[in-house]
Amino acid sequence: MNDVKKIWIVNHYAFTRETGGITRHYDFAIELIKRGYDVTIFCSSLIHIGGHNNISNGDLFLQKNEASINMIYINTPAYKGNGFGRMRNMFFFALRFYKISKKMDKPDIIYSSTPHLLATLMSTIVSKKRKIKHILEIRDLWPETYIEYGILSRHNPISIFLSLIERICVKNADAVIITAPGMLQYLKKYKIDENKINYINNGVDTKEFIENANKCNIKDCLDFKKHEE
């Protein structure tokens, strides 16, 4: 019997170190593999920074092994800016993740992150349908960020719709990760058990930092004690 726990990490904008950008979940995956987990990351084939698409032949997805991580790049359409095209890209990612997930052996845990809510909603649906534990990571507050910036009113139909999705995801999650301590107060409105909320901020891989500083000959960055004084 195989006792290795399988984890699916679902993040539309998960980047590798080679790609650049936010590598939080790539780094998490490497550490989890060191601890004996089998990790698969589902992300978009279209790189948000630069617009390069890893899939050019129309395939539904591309599967690659990178640093022992099973990377599944989901084919999503190109877009420019932050308008309808990007929303369409998010919609395709969520739908195609669901389609791909049905063909795969189920994991022990789905860990989804919220650059947008459609991916976490689909992760919630998959976890409930297939009886899989779901860890929800809240990084961006939808629609609260838009409301606070005055882009949407609290009573706008879009705000109401996004709030409903957020409520469904939070209430149905087996555990919640927040990336800023102030989010705890925000989540109290959903009246969930605070014991299932965990704060994990964005960290730094000091080993990689030192290696890169050496490559770039940035000697001042290597003197941590100097900066602590």
mmCIF file with all atom_site columns, C-alpha atoms in Angstrom:
data_model
loop_
_atom_site.group_PDB
_atom_site.id
_atom_site.type_symbol
_atom_site.label_atom_id
_atom_site.label_alt_id
_atom_site.label_comp_id
_atom_site.label_asym_id
_atom_site.label_entity_id
_atom_site.label_seq_id
_atom_site.pdbx_PDB_ins_code
_atom_site.Cartn_x
_atom_site.Cartn_y
_atom_site.Cartn_z
_atom_site.occupancy
_atom_site.B_iso_or_equiv
_atom_site.pdbx_formal_charge
_atom_site.auth_seq_id
_atom_site.auth_comp_id
_atom_site.auth_asym_id
_atom_site.auth_atom_id
_atom_site.pdbx_PDB_model_num
ATOM 1   C CA . MET A 1 1   ? 0.000   0.000  0.000   1.00 0.00 ? 1   MET A CA 1
ATOM 2   C CA . ASN A 1 2   ? 1.296   3.459  -0.939  1.00 0.00 ? 2   ASN A CA 1
ATOM 3   C CA . ASP A 1 3   ? 1.276   5.746  2.104   1.00 0.00 ? 3   ASP A CA 1
ATOM 4   C CA . VAL A 1 4   ? 2.575   8.821  0.255   1.00 0.00 ? 4   VAL A CA 1
ATOM 5   C CA . LYS A 1 5   ? 0.025   11.611 0.492   1.00 0.00 ? 5   LYS A CA 1
ATOM 6   C CA . LYS A 1 6   ? -0.924  13.301 -2.758  1.00 0.00 ? 6   LYS A CA 1
ATOM 7   C CA . ILE A 1 7   ? -1.540  17.040 -2.848  1.00 0.00 ? 7   ILE A CA 1
ATOM 8   C CA . TRP A 1 8   ? -2.962  19.101 -5.683  1.00 0.00 ? 8   TRP A CA 1
ATOM 9   C CA . ILE A 1 9   ? -2.017  22.784 -5.576  1.00 0.00 ? 9   ILE A CA 1
ATOM 10  C CA . VAL A 1 10  ? -4.400  24.860 -7.699  1.00 0.00 ? 10  VAL A CA 1
ATOM 11  C CA . ASN A 1 11  ? -3.169  28.361 -8.499  1.00 0.00 ? 11  ASN A CA 1
ATOM 12  C CA . HIS A 1 12  ? -3.849  30.005 -11.842 1.00 0.00 ? 12  HIS A CA 1
ATOM 13  C CA . TYR A 1 13  ? -0.664  32.084 -11.504 1.00 0.00 ? 13  TYR A CA 1
ATOM 14  C CA . ALA A 1 14  ? 1.776   29.593 -9.988  1.00 0.00 ? 14  ALA A CA 1
ATOM 15  C CA . PHE A 1 15  ? 5.255   30.330 -11.336 1.00 0.00 ? 15  PHE A CA 1
ATOM 16  C CA . THR A 1 16  ? 8.480   28.353 -11.337 1.00 0.00 ? 16  THR A CA 1
ATOM 17  C CA . ARG A 1 17  ? 11.782  29.987 -10.423 1.00 0.00 ? 17  ARG A CA 1
ATOM 18  C CA . GLU A 1 18  ? 12.763  29.931 -14.094 1.00 0.00 ? 18  GLU A CA 1
ATOM 19  C CA . THR A 1 19  ? 9.594   31.769 -15.101 1.00 0.00 ? 19  THR A CA 1
ATOM 20  C CA . GLY A 1 20  ? 9.899   34.477 -12.462 1.00 0.00 ? 20  GLY A CA 1
ATOM 21  C CA . GLY A 1 21  ? 7.118   36.126 -10.523 1.00 0.00 ? 21  GLY A CA 1
ATOM 22  C CA . ILE A 1 22  ? 5.500   34.783 -7.362  1.00 0.00 ? 22  ILE A CA 1
ATOM 23  C CA . THR A 1 23  ? 6.967   31.350 -6.578  1.00 0.00 ? 23  THR A CA 1
ATOM 24  C CA . ARG A 1 24  ? 5.199   30.752 -3.242  1.00 0.00 ? 24  ARG A CA 1
ATOM 25  C CA . HIS A 1 25  ? 3.518   27.488 -4.248  1.00 0.00 ? 25  HIS A CA 1
ATOM 26  C CA . TYR A 1 26  ? 6.449   26.224 -6.283  1.00 0.00 ? 26  TYR A CA 1
ATOM 27  C CA . ASP A 1 27  ? 8.626   26.693 -3.189  1.00 0.00 ? 27  ASP A CA 1
ATOM 28  C CA . PHE A 1 28  ? 5.982   25.059 -0.983  1.00 0.00 ? 28  PHE A CA 1
ATOM 29  C CA . ALA A 1 29  ? 5.845   22.103 -3.367  1.00 0.00 ? 29  ALA A CA 1
ATOM 30  C CA . ILE A 1 30  ? 9.620   21.595 -3.181  1.00 0.00 ? 30  ILE A CA 1
ATOM 31  C CA . GLU A 1 31  ? 9.515   21.584 0.618   1.00 0.00 ? 31  GLU A CA 1
ATOM 32  C CA . LEU A 1 32  ? 6.523   19.227 0.704   1.00 0.00 ? 32  LEU A CA 1
ATOM 33  C CA . ILE A 1 33  ? 8.302   16.796 -1.628  1.00 0.00 ? 33  ILE A CA 1
ATOM 34  C CA . LYS A 1 34  ? 11.305  16.831 0.720   1.00 0.00 ? 34  LYS A CA 1
ATOM 35  C CA . ARG A 1 35  ? 8.900   15.728 3.437   1.00 0.00 ? 35  ARG A CA 1
ATOM 36  C CA . GLY A 1 36  ? 7.616   12.795 1.402   1.00 0.00 ? 36  GLY A CA 1
ATOM 37  C CA . TYR A 1 37  ? 4.537   14.244 -0.319  1.00 0.00 ? 37  TYR A CA 1
ATOM 38  C CA . ASP A 1 38  ? 3.560   13.738 -3.967  1.00 0.00 ? 38  ASP A CA 1
ATOM 39  C CA . VAL A 1 39  ? 2.715   17.204 -5.317  1.00 0.00 ? 39  VAL A CA 1
ATOM 40  C CA . THR A 1 40  ? 0.954   18.312 -8.488  1.00 0.00 ? 40  THR A CA 1
ATOM 41  C CA . ILE A 1 41  ? 0.573   21.985 -9.375  1.00 0.00 ? 41  ILE A CA 1
ATOM 42  C CA . PHE A 1 42  ? -2.226  23.096 -11.702 1.00 0.00 ? 42  PHE A CA 1
ATOM 43  C CA . CYS A 1 43  ? -1.546  26.484 -13.303 1.00 0.00 ? 43  CYS A CA 1
ATOM 44  C CA . SER A 1 44  ? -2.267  28.401 -16.487 1.00 0.00 ? 44  SER A CA 1
ATOM 45  C CA . SER A 1 45  ? -0.257  27.705 -19.618 1.00 0.00 ? 45  SER A CA 1
ATOM 46  C CA . LEU A 1 46  ? -0.323  31.435 -20.349 1.00 0.00 ? 46  LEU A CA 1
ATOM 47  C CA . ILE A 1 47  ? 2.340   33.288 -18.373 1.00 0.00 ? 47  ILE A CA 1
ATOM 48  C CA . HIS A 1 48  ? 0.729   36.452 -17.031 1.00 0.00 ? 48  HIS A CA 1
ATOM 49  C CA . ILE A 1 49  ? 4.058   38.292 -17.066 1.00 0.00 ? 49  ILE A CA 1
ATOM 50  C CA . GLY A 1 50  ? 5.077   38.568 -20.712 1.00 0.00 ? 50  GLY A CA 1
ATOM 51  C CA . GLY A 1 51  ? 2.177   36.685 -22.292 1.00 0.00 ? 51  GLY A CA 1
ATOM 52  C CA . HIS A 1 52  ? 4.123   33.559 -23.366 1.00 0.00 ? 52  HIS A CA 1
ATOM 53  C CA . ASN A 1 53  ? 1.947   30.454 -23.738 1.00 0.00 ? 53  ASN A CA 1
ATOM 54  C CA . ASN A 1 54  ? 3.516   27.082 -22.917 1.00 0.00 ? 54  ASN A CA 1
ATOM 55  C CA . ILE A 1 55  ? 0.991   25.355 -25.200 1.00 0.00 ? 55  ILE A CA 1
ATOM 56  C CA . SER A 1 56  ? 0.921   26.187 -28.903 1.00 0.00 ? 56  SER A CA 1
ATOM 57  C CA . ASN A 1 57  ? -0.714  23.106 -30.450 1.00 0.00 ? 57  ASN A CA 1
ATOM 58  C CA . GLY A 1 58  ? -4.238  23.306 -29.018 1.00 0.00 ? 58  GLY A CA 1
ATOM 59  C CA . ASP A 1 59  ? -3.817  20.534 -26.421 1.00 0.00 ? 59  ASP A CA 1
ATOM 60  C CA . LEU A 1 60  ? -5.995  20.768 -23.314 1.00 0.00 ? 60  LEU A CA 1
ATOM 61  C CA . PHE A 1 61  ? -2.980  20.692 -21.028 1.00 0.00 ? 61  PHE A CA 1
ATOM 62  C CA . LEU A 1 62  ? 0.771   20.146 -20.888 1.00 0.00 ? 62  LEU A CA 1
ATOM 63  C CA . GLN A 1 63  ? 2.283   17.900 -18.226 1.00 0.00 ? 63  GLN A CA 1
ATOM 64  C CA . LYS A 1 64  ? 5.915   18.389 -17.200 1.00 0.00 ? 64  LYS A CA 1
ATOM 65  C CA . ASN A 1 65  ? 8.150   17.285 -14.348 1.00 0.00 ? 65  ASN A CA 1
ATOM 66  C CA . GLU A 1 66  ? 10.064  20.172 -12.851 1.00 0.00 ? 66  GLU A CA 1
ATOM 67  C CA . ALA A 1 67  ? 12.196  19.696 -9.712  1.00 0.00 ? 67  ALA A CA 1
ATOM 68  C CA . SER A 1 68  ? 10.162  16.511 -8.982  1.00 0.00 ? 68  SER A CA 1
ATOM 69  C CA . ILE A 1 69  ? 6.941   18.541 -9.135  1.00 0.00 ? 69  ILE A CA 1
ATOM 70  C CA . ASN A 1 70  ? 4.246   17.312 -11.483 1.00 0.00 ? 70  ASN A CA 1
ATOM 71  C CA . MET A 1 71  ? 3.344   20.548 -13.286 1.00 0.00 ? 71  MET A CA 1
ATOM 72  C CA . ILE A 1 72  ? 0.096   20.619 -15.240 1.00 0.00 ? 72  ILE A CA 1
ATOM 73  C CA . TYR A 1 73  ? -0.206  23.689 -17.453 1.00 0.00 ? 73  TYR A CA 1
ATOM 74  C CA . ILE A 1 74  ? -3.857  24.194 -18.393 1.00 0.00 ? 74  ILE A CA 1
ATOM 75  C CA . ASN A 1 75  ? -4.426  25.682 -21.843 1.00 0.00 ? 75  ASN A CA 1
ATOM 76  C CA . THR A 1 76  ? -6.004  29.126 -21.459 1.00 0.00 ? 76  THR A CA 1
ATOM 77  C CA . PRO A 1 77  ? -6.653  31.827 -24.077 1.00 0.00 ? 77  PRO A CA 1
ATOM 78  C CA . ALA A 1 78  ? -4.451  34.881 -24.575 1.00 0.00 ? 78  ALA A CA 1
ATOM 79  C CA . TYR A 1 79  ? -5.495  38.304 -23.307 1.00 0.00 ? 79  TYR A CA 1
ATOM 80  C CA . LYS A 1 80  ? -4.166  41.819 -22.812 1.00 0.00 ? 80  LYS A CA 1
ATOM 81  C CA . GLY A 1 81  ? -4.825  44.100 -19.864 1.00 0.00 ? 81  GLY A CA 1
ATOM 82  C CA . ASN A 1 82  ? -7.364  43.468 -17.109 1.00 0.00 ? 82  ASN A CA 1
ATOM 83  C CA . GLY A 1 83  ? -10.620 43.495 -19.060 1.00 0.00 ? 83  GLY A CA 1
ATOM 84  C CA . PHE A 1 84  ? -12.997 40.884 -20.423 1.00 0.00 ? 84  PHE A CA 1
ATOM 85  C CA . GLY A 1 85  ? -10.178 38.859 -21.988 1.00 0.00 ? 85  GLY A CA 1
ATOM 86  C CA . ARG A 1 86  ? -8.571  38.195 -18.626 1.00 0.00 ? 86  ARG A CA 1
ATOM 87  C CA . MET A 1 87  ? -11.943 37.233 -17.113 1.00 0.00 ? 87  MET A CA 1
ATOM 88  C CA . ARG A 1 88  ? -12.448 34.813 -20.008 1.00 0.00 ? 88  ARG A CA 1
ATOM 89  C CA . ASN A 1 89  ? -8.986  33.360 -19.334 1.00 0.00 ? 89  ASN A CA 1
ATOM 90  C CA . MET A 1 90  ? -9.931  32.757 -15.663 1.00 0.00 ? 90  MET A CA 1
ATOM 91  C CA . PHE A 1 91  ? -13.215 31.140 -16.666 1.00 0.00 ? 91  PHE A CA 1
ATOM 92  C CA . PHE A 1 92  ? -11.490 28.715 -19.050 1.00 0.00 ? 92  PHE A CA 1
ATOM 93  C CA . PHE A 1 93  ? -8.904  27.823 -16.408 1.00 0.00 ? 93  PHE A CA 1
ATOM 94  C CA . ALA A 1 94  ? -11.583 26.868 -13.874 1.00 0.00 ? 94  ALA A CA 1
ATOM 95  C CA . LEU A 1 95  ? -13.663 24.831 -16.342 1.00 0.00 ? 95  LEU A CA 1
ATOM 96  C CA . ARG A 1 96  ? -10.678 23.000 -17.779 1.00 0.00 ? 96  ARG A CA 1
ATOM 97  C CA . PHE A 1 97  ? -9.279  22.232 -14.321 1.00 0.00 ? 97  PHE A CA 1
ATOM 98  C CA . TYR A 1 98  ? -12.570 20.505 -13.541 1.00 0.00 ? 98  TYR A CA 1
ATOM 99  C CA . LYS A 1 99  ? -12.468 18.548 -16.817 1.00 0.00 ? 99  LYS A CA 1
ATOM 100 C CA . ILE A 1 100 ? -8.855  17.434 -16.265 1.00 0.00 ? 100 ILE A CA 1
ATOM 101 C CA . SER A 1 101 ? -9.426  16.545 -12.600 1.00 0.00 ? 101 SER A CA 1
ATOM 102 C CA . LYS A 1 102 ? -12.123 14.015 -13.523 1.00 0.00 ? 102 LYS A CA 1
ATOM 103 C CA . LYS A 1 103 ? -9.565  11.965 -15.465 1.00 0.00 ? 103 LYS A CA 1
ATOM 104 C CA . MET A 1 104 ? -7.015  11.806 -12.646 1.00 0.00 ? 104 MET A CA 1
ATOM 105 C CA . ASP A 1 105 ? -6.741  9.678  -9.520  1.00 0.00 ? 105 ASP A CA 1
ATOM 106 C CA . LYS A 1 106 ? -7.988  11.761 -6.642  1.00 0.00 ? 106 LYS A CA 1
ATOM 107 C CA . PRO A 1 107 ? -5.477  13.254 -4.208  1.00 0.00 ? 107 PRO A CA 1
ATOM 108 C CA . ASP A 1 108 ? -5.670  13.340 -0.421  1.00 0.00 ? 108 ASP A CA 1
ATOM 109 C CA . ILE A 1 109 ? -5.758  17.147 -0.355  1.00 0.00 ? 109 ILE A CA 1
ATOM 110 C CA . ILE A 1 110 ? -6.621  19.983 -2.718  1.00 0.00 ? 110 ILE A CA 1
ATOM 111 C CA . TYR A 1 111 ? -4.865  23.219 -1.789  1.00 0.00 ? 111 TYR A CA 1
ATOM 112 C CA . SER A 1 112 ? -6.276  26.129 -3.779  1.00 0.00 ? 112 SER A CA 1
ATOM 113 C CA . SER A 1 113 ? -5.287  29.786 -3.751  1.00 0.00 ? 113 SER A CA 1
ATOM 114 C CA . THR A 1 114 ? -7.290  32.910 -4.575  1.00 0.00 ? 114 THR A CA 1
ATOM 115 C CA . PRO A 1 115 ? -5.692  35.089 -7.170  1.00 0.00 ? 115 PRO A CA 1
ATOM 116 C CA . HIS A 1 116 ? -9.291  34.698 -8.348  1.00 0.00 ? 116 HIS A CA 1
ATOM 117 C CA . LEU A 1 117 ? -12.353 32.957 -6.932  1.00 0.00 ? 117 LEU A CA 1
ATOM 118 C CA . LEU A 1 118 ? -13.374 30.828 -9.918  1.00 0.00 ? 118 LEU A CA 1
ATOM 119 C CA . ALA A 1 119 ? -10.445 28.438 -9.397  1.00 0.00 ? 119 ALA A CA 1
ATOM 120 C CA . THR A 1 120 ? -11.186 28.085 -5.679  1.00 0.00 ? 120 THR A CA 1
ATOM 121 C CA . LEU A 1 121 ? -14.898 27.607 -6.358  1.00 0.00 ? 121 LEU A CA 1
ATOM 122 C CA . MET A 1 122 ? -14.117 24.805 -8.795  1.00 0.00 ? 122 MET A CA 1
ATOM 123 C CA . SER A 1 123 ? -11.676 23.309 -6.262  1.00 0.00 ? 123 SER A CA 1
ATOM 124 C CA . THR A 1 124 ? -14.488 23.400 -3.687  1.00 0.00 ? 124 THR A CA 1
ATOM 125 C CA . ILE A 1 125 ? -16.851 21.631 -6.101  1.00 0.00 ? 125 ILE A CA 1
ATOM 126 C CA . VAL A 1 126 ? -14.264 18.957 -6.954  1.00 0.00 ? 126 VAL A CA 1
ATOM 127 C CA . SER A 1 127 ? -13.389 18.401 -3.294  1.00 0.00 ? 127 SER A CA 1
ATOM 128 C CA . LYS A 1 128 ? -17.034 17.959 -2.305  1.00 0.00 ? 128 LYS A CA 1
ATOM 129 C CA . LYS A 1 129 ? -17.928 15.755 -5.262  1.00 0.00 ? 129 LYS A CA 1
ATOM 130 C CA . ARG A 1 130 ? -14.925 13.453 -4.796  1.00 0.00 ? 130 ARG A CA 1
ATOM 131 C CA . LYS A 1 131 ? -14.758 13.705 -0.976  1.00 0.00 ? 131 LYS A CA 1
ATOM 132 C CA . ILE A 1 132 ? -11.291 15.259 -0.822  1.00 0.00 ? 132 ILE A CA 1
ATOM 133 C CA . LYS A 1 133 ? -9.986  17.508 1.955   1.00 0.00 ? 133 LYS A CA 1
ATOM 134 C CA . HIS A 1 134 ? -9.773  21.123 0.788   1.00 0.00 ? 134 HIS A CA 1
ATOM 135 C CA . ILE A 1 135 ? -7.347  23.766 2.053   1.00 0.00 ? 135 ILE A CA 1
ATOM 136 C CA . LEU A 1 136 ? -8.330  27.263 0.951   1.00 0.00 ? 136 LEU A CA 1
ATOM 137 C CA . GLU A 1 137 ? -5.640  29.942 0.820   1.00 0.00 ? 137 GLU A CA 1
ATOM 138 C CA . ILE A 1 138 ? -6.867  33.520 0.830   1.00 0.00 ? 138 ILE A CA 1
ATOM 139 C CA . ARG A 1 139 ? -4.397  35.916 -0.775  1.00 0.00 ? 139 ARG A CA 1
ATOM 140 C CA . ASP A 1 140 ? -6.671  38.452 -2.446  1.00 0.00 ? 140 ASP A CA 1
ATOM 141 C CA . LEU A 1 141 ? -9.964  39.599 -0.930  1.00 0.00 ? 141 LEU A CA 1
ATOM 142 C CA . TRP A 1 142 ? -12.819 39.394 -3.418  1.00 0.00 ? 142 TRP A CA 1
ATOM 143 C CA . PRO A 1 143 ? -14.718 41.653 -3.766  1.00 0.00 ? 143 PRO A CA 1
ATOM 144 C CA . GLU A 1 144 ? -13.518 43.588 -0.696  1.00 0.00 ? 144 GLU A CA 1
ATOM 145 C CA . THR A 1 145 ? -10.466 45.048 -2.452  1.00 0.00 ? 145 THR A CA 1
ATOM 146 C CA . TYR A 1 146 ? -12.593 46.514 -5.251  1.00 0.00 ? 146 TYR A CA 1
ATOM 147 C CA . ILE A 1 147 ? -15.091 47.866 -2.722  1.00 0.00 ? 147 ILE A CA 1
ATOM 148 C CA . GLU A 1 148 ? -12.398 49.543 -0.609  1.00 0.00 ? 148 GLU A CA 1
ATOM 149 C CA . TYR A 1 149 ? -10.861 51.167 -3.700  1.00 0.00 ? 149 TYR A CA 1
ATOM 150 C CA . GLY A 1 150 ? -14.251 52.452 -4.778  1.00 0.00 ? 150 GLY A CA 1
ATOM 151 C CA . ILE A 1 151 ? -14.318 50.428 -7.994  1.00 0.00 ? 151 ILE A CA 1
ATOM 152 C CA . LEU A 1 152 ? -17.490 48.581 -6.950  1.00 0.00 ? 152 LEU A CA 1
ATOM 153 C CA . SER A 1 153 ? -20.194 49.404 -4.438  1.00 0.00 ? 153 SER A CA 1
ATOM 154 C CA . ARG A 1 154 ? -21.076 46.826 -1.818  1.00 0.00 ? 154 ARG A CA 1
ATOM 155 C CA . HIS A 1 155 ? -24.534 46.436 -3.384  1.00 0.00 ? 155 HIS A CA 1
ATOM 156 C CA . ASN A 1 156 ? -23.305 46.031 -6.945  1.00 0.00 ? 156 ASN A CA 1
ATOM 157 C CA . PRO A 1 157 ? -24.496 42.675 -8.401  1.00 0.00 ? 157 PRO A CA 1
ATOM 158 C CA . ILE A 1 158 ? -20.846 41.737 -9.131  1.00 0.00 ? 158 ILE A CA 1
ATOM 159 C CA . SER A 1 159 ? -19.922 42.378 -5.481  1.00 0.00 ? 159 SER A CA 1
ATOM 160 C CA . ILE A 1 160 ? -22.861 40.295 -4.282  1.00 0.00 ? 160 ILE A CA 1
ATOM 161 C CA . PHE A 1 161 ? -21.939 37.456 -6.657  1.00 0.00 ? 161 PHE A CA 1
ATOM 162 C CA . LEU A 1 162 ? -18.269 37.437 -5.620  1.00 0.00 ? 162 LEU A CA 1
ATOM 163 C CA . SER A 1 163 ? -19.214 37.609 -1.929  1.00 0.00 ? 163 SER A CA 1
ATOM 164 C CA . LEU A 1 164 ? -21.448 34.563 -2.409  1.00 0.00 ? 164 LEU A CA 1
ATOM 165 C CA . ILE A 1 165 ? -18.612 32.581 -4.024  1.00 0.00 ? 165 ILE A CA 1
ATOM 166 C CA . GLU A 1 166 ? -16.224 33.620 -1.259  1.00 0.00 ? 166 GLU A CA 1
ATOM 167 C CA . ARG A 1 167 ? -18.734 32.552 1.408   1.00 0.00 ? 167 ARG A CA 1
ATOM 168 C CA . ILE A 1 168 ? -19.244 29.146 -0.246  1.00 0.00 ? 168 ILE A CA 1
ATOM 169 C CA . CYS A 1 169 ? -15.497 28.519 -0.471  1.00 0.00 ? 169 CYS A CA 1
ATOM 170 C CA . VAL A 1 170 ? -14.715 29.641 3.088   1.00 0.00 ? 170 VAL A CA 1
ATOM 171 C CA . LYS A 1 171 ? -17.614 27.813 4.730   1.00 0.00 ? 171 LYS A CA 1
ATOM 172 C CA . ASN A 1 172 ? -16.844 24.544 2.929   1.00 0.00 ? 172 ASN A CA 1
ATOM 173 C CA . ALA A 1 173 ? -13.064 24.545 3.395   1.00 0.00 ? 173 ALA A CA 1
ATOM 174 C CA . ASP A 1 174 ? -11.554 22.028 5.808   1.00 0.00 ? 174 ASP A CA 1
ATOM 175 C CA . ALA A 1 175 ? -8.789  24.530 6.621   1.00 0.00 ? 175 ALA A CA 1
ATOM 176 C CA . VAL A 1 176 ? -8.062  28.124 5.657   1.00 0.00 ? 176 VAL A CA 1
ATOM 177 C CA . ILE A 1 177 ? -4.664  29.769 5.159   1.00 0.00 ? 177 ILE A CA 1
ATOM 178 C CA . ILE A 1 178 ? -4.400  33.551 5.408   1.00 0.00 ? 178 ILE A CA 1
ATOM 179 C CA . THR A 1 179 ? -1.367  35.496 4.223   1.00 0.00 ? 179 THR A CA 1
ATOM 180 C CA . ALA A 1 180 ? -1.862  38.585 6.391   1.00 0.00 ? 180 ALA A CA 1
ATOM 181 C CA . PRO A 1 181 ? -2.891  38.613 10.081  1.00 0.00 ? 181 PRO A CA 1
ATOM 182 C CA . GLY A 1 182 ? -5.601  41.240 9.497   1.00 0.00 ? 182 GLY A CA 1
ATOM 183 C CA . MET A 1 183 ? -7.563  38.758 7.375   1.00 0.00 ? 183 MET A CA 1
ATOM 184 C CA . LEU A 1 184 ? -8.623  36.933 10.542  1.00 0.00 ? 184 LEU A CA 1
ATOM 185 C CA . GLN A 1 185 ? -10.868 39.820 11.534  1.00 0.00 ? 185 GLN A CA 1
ATOM 186 C CA . TYR A 1 186 ? -12.290 39.927 7.996   1.00 0.00 ? 186 TYR A CA 1
ATOM 187 C CA . LEU A 1 187 ? -13.204 36.216 8.088   1.00 0.00 ? 187 LEU A CA 1
ATOM 188 C CA . LYS A 1 188 ? -15.085 36.472 11.398  1.00 0.00 ? 188 LYS A CA 1
ATOM 189 C CA . LYS A 1 189 ? -18.182 37.570 9.472   1.00 0.00 ? 189 LYS A CA 1
ATOM 190 C CA . TYR A 1 190 ? -18.488 34.007 8.166   1.00 0.00 ? 190 TYR A CA 1
ATOM 191 C CA . LYS A 1 191 ? -18.636 32.618 11.725  1.00 0.00 ? 191 LYS A CA 1
ATOM 192 C CA . ILE A 1 192 ? -16.270 29.740 11.040  1.00 0.00 ? 192 ILE A CA 1
ATOM 193 C CA . ASP A 1 193 ? -14.154 27.911 13.588  1.00 0.00 ? 193 ASP A CA 1
ATOM 194 C CA . GLU A 1 194 ? -11.065 30.082 14.088  1.00 0.00 ? 194 GLU A CA 1
ATOM 195 C CA . ASN A 1 195 ? -9.027  26.973 14.900  1.00 0.00 ? 195 ASN A CA 1
ATOM 196 C CA . LYS A 1 196 ? -9.105  25.998 11.236  1.00 0.00 ? 196 LYS A CA 1
ATOM 197 C CA . ILE A 1 197 ? -7.569  29.337 10.187  1.00 0.00 ? 197 ILE A CA 1
ATOM 198 C CA . ASN A 1 198 ? -3.775  29.339 9.817   1.00 0.00 ? 198 ASN A CA 1
ATOM 199 C CA . TYR A 1 199 ? -1.515  32.320 9.161   1.00 0.00 ? 199 TYR A CA 1
ATOM 200 C CA . ILE A 1 200 ? 1.360   31.613 6.740   1.00 0.00 ? 200 ILE A CA 1
ATOM 201 C CA . ASN A 1 201 ? 2.957   34.774 5.385   1.00 0.00 ? 201 ASN A CA 1
ATOM 202 C CA . ASN A 1 202 ? 5.141   35.097 2.314   1.00 0.00 ? 202 ASN A CA 1
ATOM 203 C CA . GLY A 1 203 ? 8.617   33.957 3.277   1.00 0.00 ? 203 GLY A CA 1
ATOM 204 C CA . VAL A 1 204 ? 12.102  34.107 1.822   1.00 0.00 ? 204 VAL A CA 1
ATOM 205 C CA . ASP A 1 205 ? 14.313  31.207 0.805   1.00 0.00 ? 205 ASP A CA 1
ATOM 206 C CA . THR A 1 206 ? 17.536  32.536 2.360   1.00 0.00 ? 206 THR A CA 1
ATOM 207 C CA . LYS A 1 207 ? 19.660  29.894 0.635   1.00 0.00 ? 207 LYS A CA 1
ATOM 208 C CA . GLU A 1 208 ? 18.414  30.955 -2.800  1.00 0.00 ? 208 GLU A CA 1
ATOM 209 C CA . PHE A 1 209 ? 18.763  34.618 -1.821  1.00 0.00 ? 209 PHE A CA 1
ATOM 210 C CA . ILE A 1 210 ? 22.434  34.165 -0.920  1.00 0.00 ? 210 ILE A CA 1
ATOM 211 C CA . GLU A 1 211 ? 23.113  32.176 -4.103  1.00 0.00 ? 211 GLU A CA 1
ATOM 212 C CA . ASN A 1 212 ? 21.567  34.899 -6.268  1.00 0.00 ? 212 ASN A CA 1
ATOM 213 C CA . ALA A 1 213 ? 23.371  37.642 -4.368  1.00 0.00 ? 213 ALA A CA 1
ATOM 214 C CA . ASN A 1 214 ? 26.660  35.844 -4.976  1.00 0.00 ? 214 ASN A CA 1
ATOM 215 C CA . LYS A 1 215 ? 25.893  35.481 -8.694  1.00 0.00 ? 215 LYS A CA 1
ATOM 216 C CA . CYS A 1 216 ? 25.161  39.190 -8.948  1.00 0.00 ? 216 CYS A CA 1
ATOM 217 C CA . ASN A 1 217 ? 28.103  40.090 -6.693  1.00 0.00 ? 217 ASN A CA 1
ATOM 218 C CA . ILE A 1 218 ? 25.854  42.072 -4.346  1.00 0.00 ? 218 ILE A CA 1
ATOM 219 C CA . LYS A 1 219 ? 28.102  41.881 -1.307  1.00 0.00 ? 219 LYS A CA 1
ATOM 220 C CA . ASP A 1 220 ? 26.077  44.317 0.794   1.00 0.00 ? 220 ASP A CA 1
ATOM 221 C CA . CYS A 1 221 ? 23.010  42.036 0.622   1.00 0.00 ? 221 CYS A CA 1
ATOM 222 C CA . LEU A 1 222 ? 25.000  39.172 2.138   1.00 0.00 ? 222 LEU A CA 1
ATOM 223 C CA . ASP A 1 223 ? 25.787  41.099 5.320   1.00 0.00 ? 223 ASP A CA 1
ATOM 224 C CA . PHE A 1 224 ? 22.546  40.359 7.207   1.00 0.00 ? 224 PHE A CA 1
ATOM 225 C CA . LYS A 1 225 ? 23.961  41.527 10.536  1.00 0.00 ? 225 LYS A CA 1
ATOM 226 C CA . LYS A 1 226 ? 24.673  44.959 9.083   1.00 0.00 ? 226 LYS A CA 1
ATOM 227 C CA . HIS A 1 227 ? 21.018  45.330 8.046   1.00 0.00 ? 227 HIS A CA 1
ATOM 228 C CA . GLU A 1 228 ? 19.750  44.097 11.406  1.00 0.00 ? 228 GLU A CA 1
ATOM 229 C CA . GLU A 1 229 ? 21.630  46.827 13.306  1.00 0.00 ? 229 GLU A CA 1
#
